[in-house]
């Protein structure tokens, strides 16, 4: 058995670095090492880093060892983030986070390392100097230095499908007859993008109007779109087929004459990942050949895992446009859903 991630289940890590490759054989003679998973995001209030032991135990099965939390976590490490250009050092504190789902690995405690200090894609003083962050830690027994460096995705600016990008009332329309577009210029230091539209609505019981339920449909608009490079400035324009939004509503909302439905403000979310993130994603995607072999990849010096960045940008308070509302409320094929203005 040769696997480098059988003890890591926290991050649904999406997005790799092809400039370096640090390979470890976790089934070699026991030697203290670490696995690191982190996605720095300047739009999030807290940064999390997952750090685990790489372990083998010749006297016990991997299944048994994985269920012992002492086999997963280091007792004494003091990881820090270093802002390379300024030498600012950001200590990471140990946090016992929300429990993972029960399963193969020990799920209590579930330790992460975190900081609430702000990180930046650019120097906030001049907005031109590009910032990089380096993770540093020393293993307690061998004193081995574990390190990794990443840049940070720049901010993204959506240009469509929002018809009005105002701070007061951004509006979105979905055409019945023509394709719509999702458009944005690719940000610097971003290589891969995902996008979701969150359609929010309220269900009201027709017999008891105090019985109200808020519901959300998550609809994917951008699916792992890769730009040519990570320099930024590439025009991204993706097609939303005519009727796609309406077909989604019909397929995912149950016809129920006992309820009335009202439109609520919606949300559009774009996530971009840097080159390290994208390379990791591509290296870990299953092969489509007969032999399902995955590339072993890491950009962690003296360890395994991934240290990269992403940026999640949310556009909230989006109003469904009057034309889209009219179609859903009045056209016979959509009127059955019970929406009212």
Short mmCIF file of C-alpha atoms in Angstrom, two decimals:
data_model
loop_
_atom_site.label_atom_id
_atom_site.label_comp_id
_atom_site.label_asym_id
_atom_site.label_seq_id
_atom_site.Cartn_x
_atom_site.Cartn_y
_atom_site.Cartn_z
CA UNK A 1 0.00 0.00 0.00
CA UNK A 2 1.44 3.36 -1.00
CA UNK A 3 -0.60 6.40 -0.21
CA UNK A 4 0.34 9.82 1.04
CA UNK A 5 -3.00 11.09 2.24
CA UNK A 6 -4.74 8.31 4.10
CA UNK A 7 -4.75 10.34 7.30
CA UNK A 8 -5.95 13.64 5.85
CA UNK A 9 -9.67 14.17 5.42
CA UNK A 10 -10.27 17.79 6.44
CA UNK A 11 -9.94 19.97 3.38
CA UNK A 12 -11.79 19.21 0.13
CA UNK A 13 -8.63 20.64 -1.39
CA UNK A 14 -9.32 21.93 -4.85
CA UNK A 15 -6.66 23.37 -7.05
CA UNK A 16 -0.93 22.32 -7.80
CA UNK A 17 2.53 23.57 -8.39
CA UNK A 18 4.57 22.04 -11.18
CA UNK A 19 7.78 23.81 -10.27
CA UNK A 20 8.72 21.38 -7.51
CA UNK A 21 7.94 17.88 -6.37
CA UNK A 22 8.88 16.51 -2.94
CA UNK A 23 8.20 12.79 -2.71
CA UNK A 24 8.17 10.77 0.49
CA UNK A 25 7.59 7.07 0.91
CA UNK A 26 5.31 6.81 3.94
CA UNK A 27 6.01 3.09 4.21
CA UNK A 28 9.77 3.45 4.46
CA UNK A 29 11.43 2.90 7.86
CA UNK A 30 9.68 5.14 10.38
CA UNK A 31 10.92 8.71 10.27
CA UNK A 32 9.10 11.68 11.74
CA UNK A 33 7.55 13.81 9.02
CA UNK A 34 4.49 15.97 8.42
CA UNK A 35 1.64 16.45 5.99
CA UNK A 36 0.34 19.96 5.47
CA UNK A 37 -2.86 21.13 3.80
CA UNK A 38 -3.69 24.83 3.61
CA UNK A 39 -5.52 27.23 1.32
CA UNK A 40 -4.89 30.83 2.33
CA UNK A 41 -7.80 33.15 1.47
CA UNK A 42 -7.52 36.92 2.05
CA UNK A 43 -11.32 37.22 1.98
CA UNK A 44 -11.74 34.97 5.03
CA UNK A 45 -11.51 36.23 8.63
CA UNK A 46 -9.52 33.18 9.80
CA UNK A 47 -6.81 31.19 8.02
CA UNK A 48 -6.58 27.45 8.77
CA UNK A 49 -3.64 25.07 8.30
CA UNK A 50 -4.01 21.32 8.71
CA UNK A 51 -0.83 19.66 10.02
CA UNK A 52 -0.66 15.92 10.70
CA UNK A 53 1.93 13.26 11.34
CA UNK A 54 3.00 10.97 8.56
CA UNK A 55 3.01 7.63 10.31
CA UNK A 56 3.57 3.92 9.97
CA UNK A 57 3.55 1.30 12.69
CA UNK A 58 5.00 -2.10 11.78
CA UNK A 59 3.30 -3.67 14.80
CA UNK A 60 -0.26 -2.53 14.03
CA UNK A 61 -2.53 -2.20 11.03
CA UNK A 62 -2.99 1.19 9.40
CA UNK A 63 -6.73 0.93 10.13
CA UNK A 64 -6.04 0.66 13.86
CA UNK A 65 -3.39 3.38 13.97
CA UNK A 66 -5.55 5.85 12.04
CA UNK A 67 -8.21 5.70 14.75
CA UNK A 68 -5.81 6.86 17.48
CA UNK A 69 -5.63 10.66 17.61
CA UNK A 70 -2.09 10.56 19.08
CA UNK A 71 -1.00 9.01 15.79
CA UNK A 72 -2.40 11.97 13.84
CA UNK A 73 -1.24 15.07 15.71
CA UNK A 74 2.07 16.48 16.95
CA UNK A 75 2.26 17.29 20.65
CA UNK A 76 4.51 20.35 20.39
CA UNK A 77 4.99 22.35 17.23
CA UNK A 78 4.88 26.12 16.74
CA UNK A 79 4.06 26.80 13.08
CA UNK A 80 4.21 30.36 11.76
CA UNK A 81 3.29 32.17 8.57
CA UNK A 82 5.97 34.54 7.34
CA UNK A 83 5.03 37.46 5.10
CA UNK A 84 8.11 37.17 2.92
CA UNK A 85 8.37 40.74 1.65
CA UNK A 86 8.00 42.35 5.10
CA UNK A 87 9.33 39.52 7.34
CA UNK A 88 6.16 39.84 9.45
CA UNK A 89 5.75 36.64 11.45
CA UNK A 90 2.25 35.36 12.17
CA UNK A 91 2.04 32.64 14.85
CA UNK A 92 -0.56 29.93 14.30
CA UNK A 93 -2.55 28.81 17.33
CA UNK A 94 -3.86 25.30 17.85
CA UNK A 95 -7.63 24.99 17.63
CA UNK A 96 -9.94 22.03 18.20
CA UNK A 97 -12.47 22.62 15.44
CA UNK A 98 -15.93 21.24 14.75
CA UNK A 99 -15.86 17.46 14.79
CA UNK A 100 -15.36 15.64 11.54
CA UNK A 101 -17.84 12.99 10.49
CA UNK A 102 -17.27 9.66 12.17
CA UNK A 103 -15.47 7.14 10.01
CA UNK A 104 -12.11 5.55 9.31
CA UNK A 105 -9.97 8.14 11.12
CA UNK A 106 -10.10 9.49 14.66
CA UNK A 107 -12.56 12.40 14.66
CA UNK A 108 -12.09 13.78 18.15
CA UNK A 109 -10.18 15.93 18.72
CA UNK A 110 -9.83 17.55 15.30
CA UNK A 111 -6.93 19.98 15.52
CA UNK A 112 -6.10 22.74 13.09
CA UNK A 113 -3.68 25.64 13.29
CA UNK A 114 -5.23 29.05 12.74
CA UNK A 115 -4.75 32.80 12.76
CA UNK A 116 -7.14 35.73 12.50
CA UNK A 117 -4.42 38.12 11.35
CA UNK A 118 -5.03 39.64 7.93
CA UNK A 119 -3.16 38.37 4.89
CA UNK A 120 -2.80 40.32 1.64
CA UNK A 121 -2.28 39.66 -2.05
CA UNK A 122 -0.51 43.02 -2.39
CA UNK A 123 1.17 45.45 -0.05
CA UNK A 124 -1.75 47.55 1.28
CA UNK A 125 0.52 50.59 1.51
CA UNK A 126 1.33 50.84 -2.19
CA UNK A 127 -0.93 48.20 -3.86
CA UNK A 128 1.88 47.25 -6.24
CA UNK A 129 4.28 45.02 -4.31
CA UNK A 130 3.20 41.37 -4.57
CA UNK A 131 3.13 39.47 -1.29
CA UNK A 132 4.15 35.86 -0.70
CA UNK A 133 3.64 33.79 2.44
CA UNK A 134 5.88 31.04 3.76
CA UNK A 135 4.82 28.38 6.25
CA UNK A 136 7.57 27.37 8.69
CA UNK A 137 7.62 24.73 11.42
CA UNK A 138 10.16 22.48 13.14
CA UNK A 139 9.32 18.89 13.98
CA UNK A 140 9.72 18.16 17.70
CA UNK A 141 11.88 15.01 17.57
CA UNK A 142 14.05 15.23 14.47
CA UNK A 143 14.15 19.07 14.38
CA UNK A 144 13.47 18.78 10.67
CA UNK A 145 12.41 22.06 9.04
CA UNK A 146 9.10 21.91 7.16
CA UNK A 147 8.40 24.83 4.82
CA UNK A 148 6.34 25.93 1.82
CA UNK A 149 5.72 29.21 0.00
CA UNK A 150 2.78 30.52 -2.01
CA UNK A 151 1.53 33.71 -3.58
CA UNK A 152 -2.01 35.01 -3.04
CA UNK A 153 -4.83 35.29 -5.59
CA UNK A 154 -5.74 38.86 -6.47
CA UNK A 155 -9.32 40.13 -6.25
CA UNK A 156 -11.87 39.30 -8.94
CA UNK A 157 -14.39 41.63 -10.60
CA UNK A 158 -17.51 40.10 -12.10
CA UNK A 159 -18.80 41.84 -15.26
CA UNK A 160 -21.80 39.61 -16.13
CA UNK A 161 -24.49 38.24 -15.75
CA UNK A 162 -25.35 41.00 -13.30
CA UNK A 163 -27.14 43.65 -15.33
CA UNK A 164 -26.69 46.32 -12.66
CA UNK A 165 -23.58 46.26 -10.52
CA UNK A 166 -24.59 48.91 -8.02
CA UNK A 167 -24.15 48.81 -4.28
CA UNK A 168 -27.89 49.37 -3.88
CA UNK A 169 -29.53 46.65 -5.96
CA UNK A 170 -27.56 44.36 -8.30
CA UNK A 171 -30.00 42.60 -10.64
CA UNK A 172 -29.74 39.37 -12.60
CA UNK A 173 -31.79 38.28 -15.62
CA UNK A 174 -31.91 34.86 -17.30
CA UNK A 175 -33.10 34.84 -20.90
CA UNK A 176 -35.73 32.43 -22.17
CA UNK A 177 -34.60 32.71 -25.78
CA UNK A 178 -30.93 33.73 -25.82
CA UNK A 179 -27.88 32.44 -24.00
CA UNK A 180 -26.57 34.47 -21.08
CA UNK A 181 -22.94 35.01 -20.15
CA UNK A 182 -20.73 34.73 -17.09
CA UNK A 183 -17.87 37.15 -17.60
CA UNK A 184 -14.88 38.50 -15.68
CA UNK A 185 -11.24 39.40 -16.34
CA UNK A 186 -8.99 36.78 -14.77
CA UNK A 187 -7.21 38.14 -11.68
CA UNK A 188 -3.42 38.09 -11.40
CA UNK A 189 -2.02 34.95 -9.73
CA UNK A 190 -5.23 33.02 -10.37
CA UNK A 191 -5.35 29.99 -12.64
CA UNK A 192 -8.62 28.14 -12.01
CA UNK A 193 -12.14 29.36 -11.28
CA UNK A 194 -15.43 27.96 -10.02
CA UNK A 195 -18.73 29.80 -9.78
CA UNK A 196 -22.12 29.17 -8.16
CA UNK A 197 -25.44 30.97 -8.16
CA UNK A 198 -27.51 30.58 -4.99
CA UNK A 199 -31.20 30.97 -5.74
CA UNK A 200 -33.01 31.80 -2.50
CA UNK A 201 -36.74 31.63 -2.02
CA UNK A 202 -39.35 31.26 0.71
CA UNK A 203 -42.08 28.64 0.95
CA UNK A 204 -45.27 29.67 2.74
CA UNK A 205 -47.94 27.19 3.76
CA UNK A 206 -51.19 28.28 2.09
CA UNK A 207 -53.25 27.04 5.07
CA UNK A 208 -50.97 28.51 7.76
CA UNK A 209 -49.09 31.60 6.59
CA UNK A 210 -46.96 31.59 9.74
CA UNK A 211 -45.39 28.35 8.50
CA UNK A 212 -42.50 29.68 6.41
CA UNK A 213 -39.33 27.98 5.20
CA UNK A 214 -36.33 29.59 3.51
CA UNK A 215 -34.72 27.40 0.85
CA UNK A 216 -31.66 27.65 -1.40
CA UNK A 217 -30.74 26.04 -4.71
CA UNK A 218 -27.02 25.95 -5.47
CA UNK A 219 -26.47 26.09 -9.23
CA UNK A 220 -23.02 25.78 -10.80
CA UNK A 221 -22.23 28.43 -13.40
CA UNK A 222 -18.44 28.01 -13.75
CA UNK A 223 -16.85 24.56 -13.63
CA UNK A 224 -13.08 24.44 -13.05
CA UNK A 225 -12.33 27.00 -15.76
CA UNK A 226 -8.59 27.21 -16.41
CA UNK A 227 -6.97 30.30 -17.90
CA UNK A 228 -3.92 30.12 -20.18
CA UNK A 229 -1.62 31.38 -17.43
CA UNK A 230 -1.78 33.09 -14.05
CA UNK A 231 -0.69 36.55 -15.22
CA UNK A 232 -4.24 37.92 -15.11
CA UNK A 233 -6.15 40.07 -17.55
CA UNK A 234 -7.54 37.22 -19.65
CA UNK A 235 -11.16 37.82 -20.65
CA UNK A 236 -13.30 34.98 -19.35
CA UNK A 237 -16.71 34.66 -21.02
CA UNK A 238 -18.77 31.51 -20.49
CA UNK A 239 -22.17 30.65 -21.95
CA UNK A 240 -25.29 29.94 -19.93
CA UNK A 241 -27.68 28.25 -22.40
CA UNK A 242 -31.15 29.73 -22.82
CA UNK A 243 -33.68 28.02 -20.54
CA UNK A 244 -30.91 26.48 -18.39
CA UNK A 245 -31.95 28.44 -15.29
CA UNK A 246 -35.64 27.64 -15.79
CA UNK A 247 -34.95 23.95 -16.43
CA UNK A 248 -32.95 23.89 -13.19
CA UNK A 249 -35.92 25.26 -11.25
CA UNK A 250 -38.28 22.68 -12.76
CA UNK A 251 -35.95 19.79 -12.01
CA UNK A 252 -35.17 20.76 -8.42
CA UNK A 253 -38.35 22.35 -7.04
CA UNK A 254 -41.23 20.01 -6.32
CA UNK A 255 -44.66 21.07 -7.52
CA UNK A 256 -46.71 21.52 -4.35
CA UNK A 257 -50.13 23.23 -4.51
CA UNK A 258 -50.17 23.55 -0.70
CA UNK A 259 -47.42 26.20 -0.68
CA UNK A 260 -46.79 29.59 -2.21
CA UNK A 261 -43.26 30.68 -3.02
CA UNK A 262 -41.66 34.11 -2.90
CA UNK A 263 -38.39 35.37 -4.37
CA UNK A 264 -35.64 36.30 -1.93
CA UNK A 265 -32.34 38.13 -2.57
CA UNK A 266 -29.83 35.74 -4.10
CA UNK A 267 -26.07 35.30 -4.10
CA UNK A 268 -23.37 34.70 -6.70
CA UNK A 269 -20.07 33.19 -5.56
CA UNK A 270 -16.80 33.03 -7.50
CA UNK A 271 -13.81 31.05 -6.26
CA UNK A 272 -10.38 31.40 -7.84
CA UNK A 273 -7.30 29.31 -7.07
CA UNK A 274 -3.65 30.04 -7.75
CA UNK A 275 -1.22 27.97 -9.82
CA UNK A 276 -0.25 25.69 -6.92
CA UNK A 277 -3.91 24.96 -6.31
CA UNK A 278 -4.58 24.15 -9.96
CA UNK A 279 -1.51 21.96 -10.35
CA UNK A 280 -2.52 19.99 -7.27
CA UNK A 281 -6.00 19.48 -8.68
CA UNK A 282 -4.68 18.25 -12.00
CA UNK A 283 -2.13 15.95 -10.39
CA UNK A 284 -4.75 14.30 -8.19
CA UNK A 285 -7.45 13.87 -10.84
CA UNK A 286 -7.95 10.15 -11.62
CA UNK A 287 -6.58 8.87 -14.90
CA UNK A 288 -9.13 7.89 -17.53
CA UNK A 289 -6.96 5.00 -18.68
CA UNK A 290 -7.19 1.35 -17.74
CA UNK A 291 -4.51 1.78 -15.09
CA UNK A 292 -5.81 4.32 -12.57
CA UNK A 293 -2.54 5.94 -11.50
CA UNK A 294 -2.42 9.31 -9.80
CA UNK A 295 0.62 11.54 -9.66
CA UNK A 296 2.13 11.93 -6.20
CA UNK A 297 2.56 15.65 -5.73
CA UNK A 298 3.63 17.98 -2.98
CA UNK A 299 5.04 21.49 -2.69
CA UNK A 300 5.92 21.03 1.00
CA UNK A 301 9.66 21.05 1.66
CA UNK A 302 10.59 17.96 3.75
CA UNK A 303 6.93 16.95 3.93
CA UNK A 304 3.88 16.18 1.84
CA UNK A 305 0.69 18.05 1.04
CA UNK A 306 -0.21 21.39 -0.48
CA UNK A 307 0.24 25.01 0.59
CA UNK A 308 -1.63 27.26 -1.83
CA UNK A 309 -4.16 30.08 -2.02
CA UNK A 310 -7.68 30.67 -3.19
CA UNK A 311 -10.08 33.61 -2.98
CA UNK A 312 -13.83 33.26 -2.47
CA UNK A 313 -15.74 36.37 -3.60
CA UNK A 314 -19.46 36.71 -2.86
CA UNK A 315 -21.98 39.05 -4.48
CA UNK A 316 -24.95 39.17 -2.12
CA UNK A 317 -28.35 40.81 -2.24
CA UNK A 318 -28.86 40.06 -5.93
CA UNK A 319 -32.42 40.67 -7.09
CA UNK A 320 -34.06 38.48 -9.72
CA UNK A 321 -34.92 40.77 -12.68
CA UNK A 322 -38.48 41.69 -13.60
CA UNK A 323 -38.43 39.74 -16.88
CA UNK A 324 -37.23 36.56 -15.19
CA UNK A 325 -39.78 36.96 -12.41
CA UNK A 326 -42.58 37.54 -14.89
CA UNK A 327 -41.76 34.33 -16.75
CA UNK A 328 -41.64 32.22 -13.60
CA UNK A 329 -44.83 33.68 -12.18
CA UNK A 330 -46.95 33.81 -15.35
CA UNK A 331 -45.80 31.34 -17.99
CA UNK A 332 -47.83 28.10 -17.69
CA UNK A 333 -44.80 25.78 -17.69
CA UNK A 334 -43.31 27.60 -14.66
CA UNK A 335 -46.48 28.89 -12.98
CA UNK A 336 -46.99 25.40 -11.52
CA UNK A 337 -44.08 26.13 -9.13
CA UNK A 338 -46.31 28.60 -7.27
CA UNK A 339 -44.11 31.70 -7.25
CA UNK A 340 -45.69 35.10 -6.63
CA UNK A 341 -44.25 38.60 -6.81
#
